[in-house]
Amino acid sequence: MNNKRDTSIRLADRDSCTGCSACASVCPSGCITIVDDSEGFLQPEIDASKCVQCHKCEATCPVISPQPKSLPGETKAYAIINNNEEIRLSSSSGGVFHALADYIISNGGVVFGARFDEDFLGVHHDYTESREGIAPFMRSKYLQSRTEESFRECREFLNQGRQVLYSGTPCQIAGLLKMLGRKYENLLTVDLICHGVPSPGVWRKYLKWVAKCKKVTEVNFRNKEYGWNNFQISIGFSDGSRLSEGQTDNRYFRGFLRNVFLRRSCYHCMYRTSDRVSDLTIADYWGADSLCPEMFDNKGTSIVLVHSAEGHNILNKLSNSLTVKEQSIGNAVLCNQGANGENPISSRRNRYFFFHGLGLQSLADYVAAHDAPVVRVRRKIKKVWRRVK
Ligand SMILES: Cc1cc2nc3c(=O)[nH]c(=O)nc-3n(C[C@H](O)[C@H](O)[C@H](O)COP(=O)(O)OP(=O)(O)OC[C@H]3O[C@@H](n4cnc5c(N)ncnc54)[C@H](O)[C@@H]3O)c2cc1C
């Protein structure tokens, strides 16, 4: 954290701060702004000349003063698919988020989620009160989202008595709950099993590099053209051309999966555990083909962890739009790298940021150069095979 001029305020240090922005949302004097650090991540910066020393930011920070989690043993797991195939194919996994959002909006509520900026160079949290407004929130955007005004807007809707669904990463939900400071019966929180968030700065550099001078018209990190298990990253351009690469072929995605440019706090995240602060956790049911074959057709299967009575309540109301099958917690997270414990910090991370800063040409070479020759050959064969298929 940066303190402009001296102040006695001490927020979470740079290694632990999640960038959730709860501190800026709660500050009564507007002295905290969220700025980009040298690695392209969001960090709070305090202007001490405006600070009124109320220390609300410290009390609200979900790292300094953690949000209580669900009790172990309360959570139940379900394999779920949305009965509407079109919605499922447009979602990252089984399309559970759309069903939840649709229910809330059909009952006069408001839904918060993460959407791309117009130029696709960043992701921010926004809200919708209409069914058409759900689409931009669908599908995972694998970079950290800016929560901006959304915590305060959420509180306003809650105080008006509106039903609100707020979705985000586990640390964002913890930040929201800390900022709200009390339980709202009309709030439903949905988090993700989260592998960690990559640097928005690295994404910006990557997209500009890959687009050259063309305008980007679409980014889909979870294109299911070749199946959910074999998803593609596709980027559309204004001249009609399209880049489409498998998860291990795409340089940005490879760096993400190998933990090369995740946020520092993601390597020891306190909210990425099996007990949660949210009502529901949504995720991919990796391993469904063998663990629950009756719910697998390679179009996307979700796993949903339900932590509260509110979570159970809403799932019961969605029995017409979802197919649901209970799973053991063990199976639910067995094949999911993002489910539990710590992300091993990649030795490449520090070297990458130290030697290359946010240089993207070097990222491309860096990630590629660190593959074993056998991996590179295997990737080339797969690429050719996909072309001839
Ligand atoms: C950074 C990141 C890491 C993830 N890591 C894993 C993992 O390790 N294992 C796993 O099983 N699942 C992971 N997921 C979740 C998974 O990709 C799907 O989002 C989830 O399975 C829900 O899919 P769905 O089909 O129900 O709905 P979708 O329509 O795909 O759901 C979209 C939901 O994700 C939210 N969202 C999208 N991008 C972001 C973002 N950048 N920040 C905050 N919220 C966002 C939207 O607000 C919406 O609620 C991750 C998601 C993100 C964004």
Short mmCIF file of N, CA and C in Angstrom, two decimals, residues 70 74-76 183 187-189 276-281 305-315:
data_model
loop_
_atom_site.label_atom_id
_atom_site.label_comp_id
_atom_site.label_asym_id
_atom_site.label_seq_id
_atom_site.Cartn_x
_atom_site.Cartn_y
_atom_site.Cartn_z
N SER A 70 -18.45 -19.89 6.76
CA SER A 70 -19.45 -20.91 7.11
C SER A 70 -18.79 -21.96 8.02
N GLU A 74 -21.22 -27.66 7.13
CA GLU A 74 -22.52 -27.11 6.70
C GLU A 74 -22.69 -27.18 5.19
N THR A 75 -21.55 -27.27 4.48
CA THR A 75 -21.59 -27.17 3.02
C THR A 75 -22.06 -28.46 2.36
N LYS A 76 -22.89 -28.31 1.32
CA LYS A 76 -23.30 -29.46 0.50
C LYS A 76 -22.89 -29.18 -0.95
N LYS A 183 -25.67 -8.17 8.49
CA LYS A 183 -26.32 -9.16 7.63
C LYS A 183 -27.57 -8.53 6.99
N LEU A 187 -29.81 -10.14 0.64
CA LEU A 187 -28.59 -10.28 -0.15
C LEU A 187 -28.22 -11.75 -0.35
N LEU A 188 -27.94 -12.11 -1.61
CA LEU A 188 -27.43 -13.46 -1.91
C LEU A 188 -26.03 -13.28 -2.49
N THR A 189 -25.03 -13.93 -1.89
CA THR A 189 -23.66 -13.78 -2.40
C THR A 189 -23.20 -15.07 -3.08
N ARG A 276 -16.46 -21.05 3.44
CA ARG A 276 -16.58 -19.83 2.65
C ARG A 276 -17.36 -18.73 3.36
N VAL A 277 -17.29 -17.53 2.82
CA VAL A 277 -18.08 -16.43 3.39
C VAL A 277 -19.37 -16.24 2.59
N SER A 278 -19.47 -16.90 1.43
CA SER A 278 -20.61 -16.68 0.52
C SER A 278 -21.76 -17.64 0.84
N ASP A 279 -22.92 -17.42 0.15
CA ASP A 279 -24.03 -18.37 0.25
C ASP A 279 -23.81 -19.56 -0.68
N LEU A 280 -23.25 -19.25 -1.86
CA LEU A 280 -23.04 -20.30 -2.87
C LEU A 280 -21.68 -20.11 -3.53
N THR A 281 -21.02 -21.22 -3.83
CA THR A 281 -19.78 -21.17 -4.62
C THR A 281 -20.02 -21.92 -5.92
N LEU A 305 -21.28 -25.40 -4.50
CA LEU A 305 -21.16 -25.65 -3.06
C LEU A 305 -22.12 -24.71 -2.36
N VAL A 306 -23.04 -25.29 -1.59
CA VAL A 306 -24.06 -24.46 -0.93
C VAL A 306 -23.71 -24.36 0.54
N HIS A 307 -23.58 -23.12 1.03
CA HIS A 307 -23.07 -22.92 2.40
C HIS A 307 -24.13 -22.43 3.38
N SER A 308 -25.30 -22.02 2.87
CA SER A 308 -26.25 -21.38 3.80
C SER A 308 -27.69 -21.78 3.46
N ALA A 309 -28.61 -21.47 4.37
CA ALA A 309 -30.02 -21.77 4.14
C ALA A 309 -30.53 -20.96 2.94
N GLU A 310 -30.03 -19.72 2.80
CA GLU A 310 -30.45 -18.86 1.67
C GLU A 310 -30.04 -19.52 0.34
N GLY A 311 -28.83 -20.11 0.34
CA GLY A 311 -28.32 -20.80 -0.85
C GLY A 311 -29.22 -21.98 -1.20
N HIS A 312 -29.58 -22.78 -0.19
CA HIS A 312 -30.45 -23.94 -0.44
C HIS A 312 -31.82 -23.51 -0.94
N ASN A 313 -32.30 -22.43 -0.34
CA ASN A 313 -33.61 -21.90 -0.68
C ASN A 313 -33.73 -21.57 -2.16
N ILE A 314 -32.74 -20.84 -2.67
CA ILE A 314 -32.83 -20.42 -4.07
C ILE A 314 -32.64 -21.61 -5.01
N LEU A 315 -31.76 -22.55 -4.65
CA LEU A 315 -31.57 -23.72 -5.53
C LEU A 315 -32.87 -24.53 -5.63
#
